[in-house]
Coordinates of C-alpha atoms and ligand atoms in Angstrom, one line a residue:
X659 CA -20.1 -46.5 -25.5
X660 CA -23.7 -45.6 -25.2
X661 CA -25.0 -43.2 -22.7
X662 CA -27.5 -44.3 -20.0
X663 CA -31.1 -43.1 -20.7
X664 CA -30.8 -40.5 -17.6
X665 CA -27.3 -39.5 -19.2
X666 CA -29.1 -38.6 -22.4
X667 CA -31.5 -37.1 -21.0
X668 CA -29.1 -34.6 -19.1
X669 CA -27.5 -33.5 -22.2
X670 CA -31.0 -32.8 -24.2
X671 CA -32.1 -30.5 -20.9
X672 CA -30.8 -27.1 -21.2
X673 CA -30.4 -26.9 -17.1
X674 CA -31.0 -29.8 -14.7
X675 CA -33.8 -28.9 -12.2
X676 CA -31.2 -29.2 -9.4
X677 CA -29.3 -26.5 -10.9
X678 CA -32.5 -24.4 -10.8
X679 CA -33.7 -25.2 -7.4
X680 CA -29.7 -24.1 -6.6
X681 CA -30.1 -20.3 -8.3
X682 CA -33.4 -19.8 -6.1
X683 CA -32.4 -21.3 -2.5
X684 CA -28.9 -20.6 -2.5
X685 CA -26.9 -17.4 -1.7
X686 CA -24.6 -15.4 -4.3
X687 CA -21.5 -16.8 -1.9
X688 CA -23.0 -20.2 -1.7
X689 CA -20.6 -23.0 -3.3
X690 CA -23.4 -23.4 -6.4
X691 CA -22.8 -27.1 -7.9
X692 CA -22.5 -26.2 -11.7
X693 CA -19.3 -24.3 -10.8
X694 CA -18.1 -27.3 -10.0
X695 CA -14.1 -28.1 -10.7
X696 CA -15.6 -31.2 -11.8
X697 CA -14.1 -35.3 -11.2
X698 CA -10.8 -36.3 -11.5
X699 CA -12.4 -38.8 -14.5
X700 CA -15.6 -36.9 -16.4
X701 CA -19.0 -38.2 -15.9
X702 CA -21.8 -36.9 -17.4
X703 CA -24.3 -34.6 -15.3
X704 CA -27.3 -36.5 -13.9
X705 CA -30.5 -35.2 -14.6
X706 CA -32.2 -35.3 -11.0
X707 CA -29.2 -35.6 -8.7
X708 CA -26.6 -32.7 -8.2
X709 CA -23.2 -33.3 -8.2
X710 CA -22.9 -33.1 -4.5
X711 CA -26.0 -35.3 -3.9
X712 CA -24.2 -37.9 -5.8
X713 CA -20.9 -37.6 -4.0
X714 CA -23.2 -38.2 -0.7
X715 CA -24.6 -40.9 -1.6
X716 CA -21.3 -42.4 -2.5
X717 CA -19.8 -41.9 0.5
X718 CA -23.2 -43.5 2.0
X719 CA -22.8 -46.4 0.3
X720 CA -19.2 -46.9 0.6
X721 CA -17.8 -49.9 3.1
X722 CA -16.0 -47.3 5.1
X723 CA -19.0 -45.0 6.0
X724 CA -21.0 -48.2 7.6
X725 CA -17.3 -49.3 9.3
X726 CA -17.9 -46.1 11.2
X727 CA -20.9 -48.0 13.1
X728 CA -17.9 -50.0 15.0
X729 CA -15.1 -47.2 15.5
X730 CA -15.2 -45.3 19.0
X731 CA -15.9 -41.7 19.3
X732 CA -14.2 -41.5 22.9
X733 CA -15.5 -44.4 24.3
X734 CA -14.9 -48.4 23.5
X735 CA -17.9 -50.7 23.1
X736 CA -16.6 -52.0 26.5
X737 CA -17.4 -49.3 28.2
X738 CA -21.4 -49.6 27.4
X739 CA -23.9 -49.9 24.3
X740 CA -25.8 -46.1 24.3
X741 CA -23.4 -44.1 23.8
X742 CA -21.8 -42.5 20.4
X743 CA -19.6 -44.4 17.9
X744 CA -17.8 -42.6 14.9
X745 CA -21.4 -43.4 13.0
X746 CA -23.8 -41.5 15.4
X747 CA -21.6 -38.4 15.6
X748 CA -21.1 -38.2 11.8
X749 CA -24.9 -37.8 12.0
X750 CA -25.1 -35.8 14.7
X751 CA -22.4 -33.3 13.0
X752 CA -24.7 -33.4 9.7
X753 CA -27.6 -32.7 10.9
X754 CA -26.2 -29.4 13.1
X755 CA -24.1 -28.6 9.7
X756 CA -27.1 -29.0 7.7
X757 CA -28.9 -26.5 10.0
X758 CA -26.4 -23.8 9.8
X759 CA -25.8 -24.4 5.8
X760 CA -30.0 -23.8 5.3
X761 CA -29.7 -20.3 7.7
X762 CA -27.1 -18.9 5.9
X763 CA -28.0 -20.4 2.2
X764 CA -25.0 -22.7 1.3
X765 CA -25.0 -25.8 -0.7
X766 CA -26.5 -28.2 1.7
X767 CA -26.1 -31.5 -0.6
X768 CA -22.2 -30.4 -0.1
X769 CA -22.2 -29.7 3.5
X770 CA -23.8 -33.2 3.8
X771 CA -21.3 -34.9 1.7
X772 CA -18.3 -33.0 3.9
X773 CA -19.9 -34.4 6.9
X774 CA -20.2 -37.8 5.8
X775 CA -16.9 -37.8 5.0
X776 CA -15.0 -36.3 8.1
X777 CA -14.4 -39.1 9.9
X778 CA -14.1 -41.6 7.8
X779 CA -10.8 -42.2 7.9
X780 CA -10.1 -42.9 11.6
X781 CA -8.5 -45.9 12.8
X782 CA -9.7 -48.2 15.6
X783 CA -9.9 -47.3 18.6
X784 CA -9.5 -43.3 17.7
X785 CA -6.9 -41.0 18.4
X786 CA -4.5 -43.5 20.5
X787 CA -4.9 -46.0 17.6
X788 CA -4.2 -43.0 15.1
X789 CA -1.1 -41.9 17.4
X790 CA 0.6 -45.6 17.4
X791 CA -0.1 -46.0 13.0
X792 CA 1.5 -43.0 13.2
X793 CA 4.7 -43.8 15.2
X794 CA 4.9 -46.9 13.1
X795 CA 4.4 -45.5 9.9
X796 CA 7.0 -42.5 11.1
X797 CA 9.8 -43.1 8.5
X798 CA 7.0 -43.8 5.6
X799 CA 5.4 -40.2 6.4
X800 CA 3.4 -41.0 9.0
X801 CA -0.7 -41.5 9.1
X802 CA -3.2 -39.5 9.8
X803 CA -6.9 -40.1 10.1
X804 CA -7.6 -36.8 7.6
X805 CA -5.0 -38.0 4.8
X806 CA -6.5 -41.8 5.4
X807 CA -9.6 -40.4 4.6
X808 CA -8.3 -39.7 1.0
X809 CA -6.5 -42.7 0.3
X810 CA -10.1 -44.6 1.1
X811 CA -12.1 -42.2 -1.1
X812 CA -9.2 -42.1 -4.0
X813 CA -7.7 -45.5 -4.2
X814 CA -8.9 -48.3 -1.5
X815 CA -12.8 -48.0 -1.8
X816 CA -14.0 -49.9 -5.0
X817 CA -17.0 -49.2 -7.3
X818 CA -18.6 -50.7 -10.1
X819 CA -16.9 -47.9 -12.5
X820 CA -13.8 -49.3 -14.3
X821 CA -11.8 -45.7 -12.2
X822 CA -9.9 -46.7 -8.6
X823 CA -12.0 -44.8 -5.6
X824 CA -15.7 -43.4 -5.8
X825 CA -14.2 -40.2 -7.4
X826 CA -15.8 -37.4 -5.9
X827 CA -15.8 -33.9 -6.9
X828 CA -12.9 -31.9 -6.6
X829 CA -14.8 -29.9 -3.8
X830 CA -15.3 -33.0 -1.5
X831 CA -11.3 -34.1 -1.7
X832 CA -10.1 -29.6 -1.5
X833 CA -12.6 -29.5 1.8
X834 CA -10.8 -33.0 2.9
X835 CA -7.3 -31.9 2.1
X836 CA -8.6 -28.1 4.0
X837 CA -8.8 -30.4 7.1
X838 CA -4.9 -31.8 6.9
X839 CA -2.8 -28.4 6.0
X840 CA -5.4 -25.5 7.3
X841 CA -3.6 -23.4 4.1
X842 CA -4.3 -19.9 5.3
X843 CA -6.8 -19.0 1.9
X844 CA -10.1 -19.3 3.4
X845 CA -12.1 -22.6 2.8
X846 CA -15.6 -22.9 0.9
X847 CA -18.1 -21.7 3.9
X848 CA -19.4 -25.3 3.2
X849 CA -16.4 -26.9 4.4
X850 CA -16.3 -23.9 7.7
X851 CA -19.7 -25.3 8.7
X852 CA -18.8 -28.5 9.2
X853 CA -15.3 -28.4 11.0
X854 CA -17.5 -25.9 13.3
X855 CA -20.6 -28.7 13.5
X856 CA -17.8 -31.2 14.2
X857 CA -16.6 -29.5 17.3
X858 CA -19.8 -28.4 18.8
X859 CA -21.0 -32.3 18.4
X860 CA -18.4 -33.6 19.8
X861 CA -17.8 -31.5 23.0
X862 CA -21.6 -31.6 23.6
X863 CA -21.7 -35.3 23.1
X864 CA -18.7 -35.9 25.0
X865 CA -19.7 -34.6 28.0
X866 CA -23.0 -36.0 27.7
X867 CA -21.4 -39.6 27.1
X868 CA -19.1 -38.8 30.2
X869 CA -22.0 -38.4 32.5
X870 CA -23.8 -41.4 31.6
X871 CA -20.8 -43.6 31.9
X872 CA -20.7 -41.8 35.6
X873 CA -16.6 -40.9 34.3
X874 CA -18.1 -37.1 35.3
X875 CA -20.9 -35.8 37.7
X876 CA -23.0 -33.2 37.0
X877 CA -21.6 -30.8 39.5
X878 CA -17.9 -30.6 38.0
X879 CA -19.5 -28.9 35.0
X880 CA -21.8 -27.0 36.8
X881 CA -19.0 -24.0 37.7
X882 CA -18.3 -23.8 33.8
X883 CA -20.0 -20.7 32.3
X884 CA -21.0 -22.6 29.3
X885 CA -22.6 -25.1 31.3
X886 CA -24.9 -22.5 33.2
X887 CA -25.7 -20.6 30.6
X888 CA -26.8 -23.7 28.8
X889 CA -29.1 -24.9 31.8
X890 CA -30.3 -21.1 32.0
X891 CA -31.0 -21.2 28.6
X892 CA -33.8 -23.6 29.3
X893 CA -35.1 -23.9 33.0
X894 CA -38.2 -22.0 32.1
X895 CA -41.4 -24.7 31.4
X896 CA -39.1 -27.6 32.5
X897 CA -40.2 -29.2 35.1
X898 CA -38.1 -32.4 35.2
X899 CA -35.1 -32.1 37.1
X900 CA -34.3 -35.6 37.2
X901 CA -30.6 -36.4 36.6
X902 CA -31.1 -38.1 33.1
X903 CA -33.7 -35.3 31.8
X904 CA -31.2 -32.5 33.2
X905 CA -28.0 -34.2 31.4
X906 CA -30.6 -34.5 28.0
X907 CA -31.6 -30.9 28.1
X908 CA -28.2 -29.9 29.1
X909 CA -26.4 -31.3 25.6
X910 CA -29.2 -30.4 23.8
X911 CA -28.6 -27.0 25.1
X912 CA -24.8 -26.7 24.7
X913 CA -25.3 -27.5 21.1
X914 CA -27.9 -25.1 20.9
X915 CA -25.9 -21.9 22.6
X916 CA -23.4 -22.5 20.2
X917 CA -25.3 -23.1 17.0
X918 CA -27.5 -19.6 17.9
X919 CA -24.6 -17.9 18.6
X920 CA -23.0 -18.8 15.3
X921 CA -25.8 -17.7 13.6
X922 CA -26.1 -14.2 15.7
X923 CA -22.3 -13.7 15.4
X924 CA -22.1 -14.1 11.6
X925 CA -25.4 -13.0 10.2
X926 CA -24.4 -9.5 10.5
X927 CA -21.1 -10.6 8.0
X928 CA -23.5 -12.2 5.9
X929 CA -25.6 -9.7 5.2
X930 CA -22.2 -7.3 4.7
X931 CA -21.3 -10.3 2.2
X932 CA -24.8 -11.1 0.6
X933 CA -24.1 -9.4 -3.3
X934 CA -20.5 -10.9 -3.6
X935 CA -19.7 -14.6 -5.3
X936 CA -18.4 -17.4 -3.6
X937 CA -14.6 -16.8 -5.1
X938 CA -14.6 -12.8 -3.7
X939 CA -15.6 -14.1 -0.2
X940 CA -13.2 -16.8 -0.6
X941 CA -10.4 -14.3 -1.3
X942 CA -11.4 -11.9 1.1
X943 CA -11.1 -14.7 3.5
X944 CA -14.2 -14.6 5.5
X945 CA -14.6 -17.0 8.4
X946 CA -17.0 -18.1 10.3
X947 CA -16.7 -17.3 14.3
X948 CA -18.3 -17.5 17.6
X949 CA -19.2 -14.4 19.9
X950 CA -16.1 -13.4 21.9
X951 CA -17.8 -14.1 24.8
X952 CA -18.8 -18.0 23.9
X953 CA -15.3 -18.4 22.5
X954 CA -13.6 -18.3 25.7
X955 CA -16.3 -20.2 27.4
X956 CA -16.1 -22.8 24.7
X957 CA -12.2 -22.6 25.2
X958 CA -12.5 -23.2 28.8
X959 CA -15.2 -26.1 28.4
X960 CA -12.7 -27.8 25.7
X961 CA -9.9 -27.7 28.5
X962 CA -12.1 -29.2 31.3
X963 CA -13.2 -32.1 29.2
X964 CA -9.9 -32.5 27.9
X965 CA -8.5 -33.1 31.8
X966 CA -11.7 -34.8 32.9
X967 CA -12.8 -36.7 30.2
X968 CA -10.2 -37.6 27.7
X969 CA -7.7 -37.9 30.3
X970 CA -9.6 -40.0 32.6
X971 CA -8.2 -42.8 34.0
X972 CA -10.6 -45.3 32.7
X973 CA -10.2 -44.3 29.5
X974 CA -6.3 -44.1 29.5
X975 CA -6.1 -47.4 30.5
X976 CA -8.5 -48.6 27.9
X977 CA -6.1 -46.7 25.5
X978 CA -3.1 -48.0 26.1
X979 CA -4.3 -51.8 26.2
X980 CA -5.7 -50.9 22.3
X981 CA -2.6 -49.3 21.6
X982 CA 0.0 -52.1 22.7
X983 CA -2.3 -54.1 20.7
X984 CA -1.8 -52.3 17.2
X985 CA 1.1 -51.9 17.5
X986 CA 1.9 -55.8 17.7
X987 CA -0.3 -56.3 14.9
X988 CA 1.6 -54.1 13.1
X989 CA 4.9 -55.8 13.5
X990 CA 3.2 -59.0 13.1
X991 CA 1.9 -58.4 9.6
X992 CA 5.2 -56.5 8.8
X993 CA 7.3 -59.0 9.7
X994 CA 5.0 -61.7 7.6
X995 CA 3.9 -60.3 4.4
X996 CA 1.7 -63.5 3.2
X997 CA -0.6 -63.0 6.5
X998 CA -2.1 -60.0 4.9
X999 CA -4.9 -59.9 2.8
X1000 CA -4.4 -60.8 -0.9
X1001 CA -5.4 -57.1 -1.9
X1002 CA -3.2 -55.2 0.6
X1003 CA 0.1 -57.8 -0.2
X1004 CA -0.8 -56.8 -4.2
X1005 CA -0.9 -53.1 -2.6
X1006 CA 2.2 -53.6 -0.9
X1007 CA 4.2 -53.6 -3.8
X1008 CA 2.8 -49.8 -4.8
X1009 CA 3.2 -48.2 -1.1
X1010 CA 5.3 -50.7 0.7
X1011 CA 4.9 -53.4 2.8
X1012 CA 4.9 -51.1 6.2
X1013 CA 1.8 -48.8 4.7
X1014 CA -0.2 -51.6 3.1
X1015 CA -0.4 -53.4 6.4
X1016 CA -1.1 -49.6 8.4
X1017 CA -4.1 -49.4 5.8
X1018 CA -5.3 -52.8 6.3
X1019 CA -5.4 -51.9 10.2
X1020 CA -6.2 -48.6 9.7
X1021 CA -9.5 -49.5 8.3
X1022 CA -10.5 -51.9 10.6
X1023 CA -13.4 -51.7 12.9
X1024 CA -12.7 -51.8 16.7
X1025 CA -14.3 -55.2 17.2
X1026 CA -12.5 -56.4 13.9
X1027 CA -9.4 -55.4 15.3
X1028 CA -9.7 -57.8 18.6
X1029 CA -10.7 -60.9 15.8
X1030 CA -8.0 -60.5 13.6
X1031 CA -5.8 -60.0 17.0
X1032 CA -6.6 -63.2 18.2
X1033 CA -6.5 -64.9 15.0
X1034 CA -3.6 -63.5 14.1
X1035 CA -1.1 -62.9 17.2
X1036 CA -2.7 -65.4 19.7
X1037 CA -4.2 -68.4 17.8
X1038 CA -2.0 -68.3 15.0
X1039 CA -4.1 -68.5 12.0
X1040 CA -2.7 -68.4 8.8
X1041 CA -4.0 -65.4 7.2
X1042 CA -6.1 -62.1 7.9
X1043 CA -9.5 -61.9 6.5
X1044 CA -9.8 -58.1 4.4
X1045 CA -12.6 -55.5 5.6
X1046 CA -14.2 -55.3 2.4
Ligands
MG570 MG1 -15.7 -35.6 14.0

């Protein structure tokens, strides 16, 4: 086979320009993209585009990154039209991951990736439509939206290459399979970044969400000491203390304690660490980690939303409609194989009938879901249309 002019033209250049721009930006301990393990089939280096940058852009253009756009974040596209969806906080935790990564020199092209990736596998309907696949699926091994993530990326996600999957570097699917067993070896600091990005999006964001959707009022998180020292952080030179301007400045805020004391907590390990390669710190196991201080406050914020927000009655009952609801489509398609798509009754004969027809849900949007419900369960129709 012939190589691609840009192919050919990455094995007649010594060093690809990204590899250079790499060894000036990055840090000894960054993750540096010519270390590489490599993909699970070879492809040749592209001149212009990292290894990372390319694994980004896959994920990008995959059908499950834009199916995030219709998968809840905490709250249903019932509930209102502004406020985050699986798509918007994937953003949200890339850009704050991004910000870290570029402070304290790491590969930025593979925090991206990461954070493109970290949610891709999630079910509709989120956690209580991840807790019901997994009760169905319990005798197959269960699902999880982590190891779902992985069969999308590895197997279920097609490309024009002749290899299953959009076969990533070994970097992306080690950070991914970081997130389902927490093995006690350190991670990359890439892969640190963004579980710590994810978390301070998504309690910001949450709250936020909560207070627009009136499930919280301002004054219940006023008493937290997160909260205050956030609005603290920035009453000088703002005028506006309108309810919406005070909620914007306040999430903005809470992501912004956090981030700066991330930063101030870990720049003096940095500098500690800034002569040793990325495998030393690895196996020294350096993490990471919040000021004492904003780590209880965080702990304590976590805990409120959790009673307030995620345990809210609006929201439970939301939850347990969508979760009756999967779990009859379940035992519909299980108890019909010739209702499922053509592709996932070919896959059931690889992973069985039960986890073809958990993938087929599990990677449906939320308003896809409620189609192929109707179609399916209520109208009767003969067969389910595939996501892809
Ligand atoms: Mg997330």
């Amino acid at each position: 086979m012939t190589d691609s002019p840009a192919e050919q033209k990455a094995c007649q250049q010594k060093k690809p320009l990204w590899a250079e721009r790499e060894q000036v930006l990055l840090a000894p301990y960054a993750m540096f993209s010519v270390q590489s393990k490599g993909r699970q089939s070879p492809e040749p280096l592209h001149p212009y585009r990292s290894p990372f940058q390319r694994d980004r852009d896959r994920i990008l253009h995959s059908s499950a990154f834009r199916r995030l756009s219709g998968k809840m974040q905490v709250f249903t596209g019932d509930m209102g039209d502004y406020h985050r969806t699986r798509l918007t906080h994937t953003h949200e935790v890339s850009t704050i991951a991004r910000t870290i990564g570029r402070v304290l020199r790491l590969n930025e092209d593979l925090i991206e990736a990461l954070a493109l990736l970290h949610d891709i596998g999630h079910p509709p309907f989120g956690h209580s439509g991840e807790d019901v696949l997994n009760r169905c699926l319990h005798d197959q091994g269960g699902f999880s939206h982590n190891q779902f993530a992985l069969t999308l990326v590895e197997e279920l996600e097609k490309r024009y290459t002749p290899y299953p999957g959009l076969n990533l570097s070994r970097e992306i699917l080690e950070g991914q399979v970081f997130r389902i067993t927490h093995q006690a070896q350190a991670p990359l600091l890439e892969v640190q970044v963004v579980d710590w990005a994810d978390s301070i999006a998504y309690n910001a964001h949450d709250a936020d969400d909560a207070l627009k959707l009136g499930l919280l009022r301002m004054e219940q998180l006023e008493p937290l000491d997160l909260v205050q020292r956030a609005l603290a952080s920035q009453a000088n030179g703002q005028p506006d203390s309108s309810p919406v301007a005070l909620r914007q400045r306040l999430v903005h805020q809470l992501i912004d304690v956090q981030v700066v004391d991330l930063l101030d907590s870990t720049r003096k390990l940095f500098e500690s660490i800034v002569s040793l390669d990325r495998q030393t710190v690895q196996e020294q196991g350096v993490h990471l980690h919040l000021s004492p201080k904003i780590s209880e406050e965080r702990k304590t914020f976590a805990r409120f939303l959790f009673d307030n927000v995620y345990r809210h009655p609006e929201l439970i009952a939301v939850r347990e409609v969508a979760a009756s609801q999967v779990r009859e489509l379940f035992e519909f398609l299980t108890g019909d194989r010739d209702r499922l798509p053509s592709r996932f009754q070919l896959r059931a004969e690889t992973v069985g009938l039960a986890r073809a027809a958990g993938e087929y849900i599990g990677g449906m949007t939320d308003r896809f879901f409620h189609q192929q419900y109707r179609q399916l369960v209520i109208e009767d129709t003969p067969a389910a249309t595939d996501w892809d």
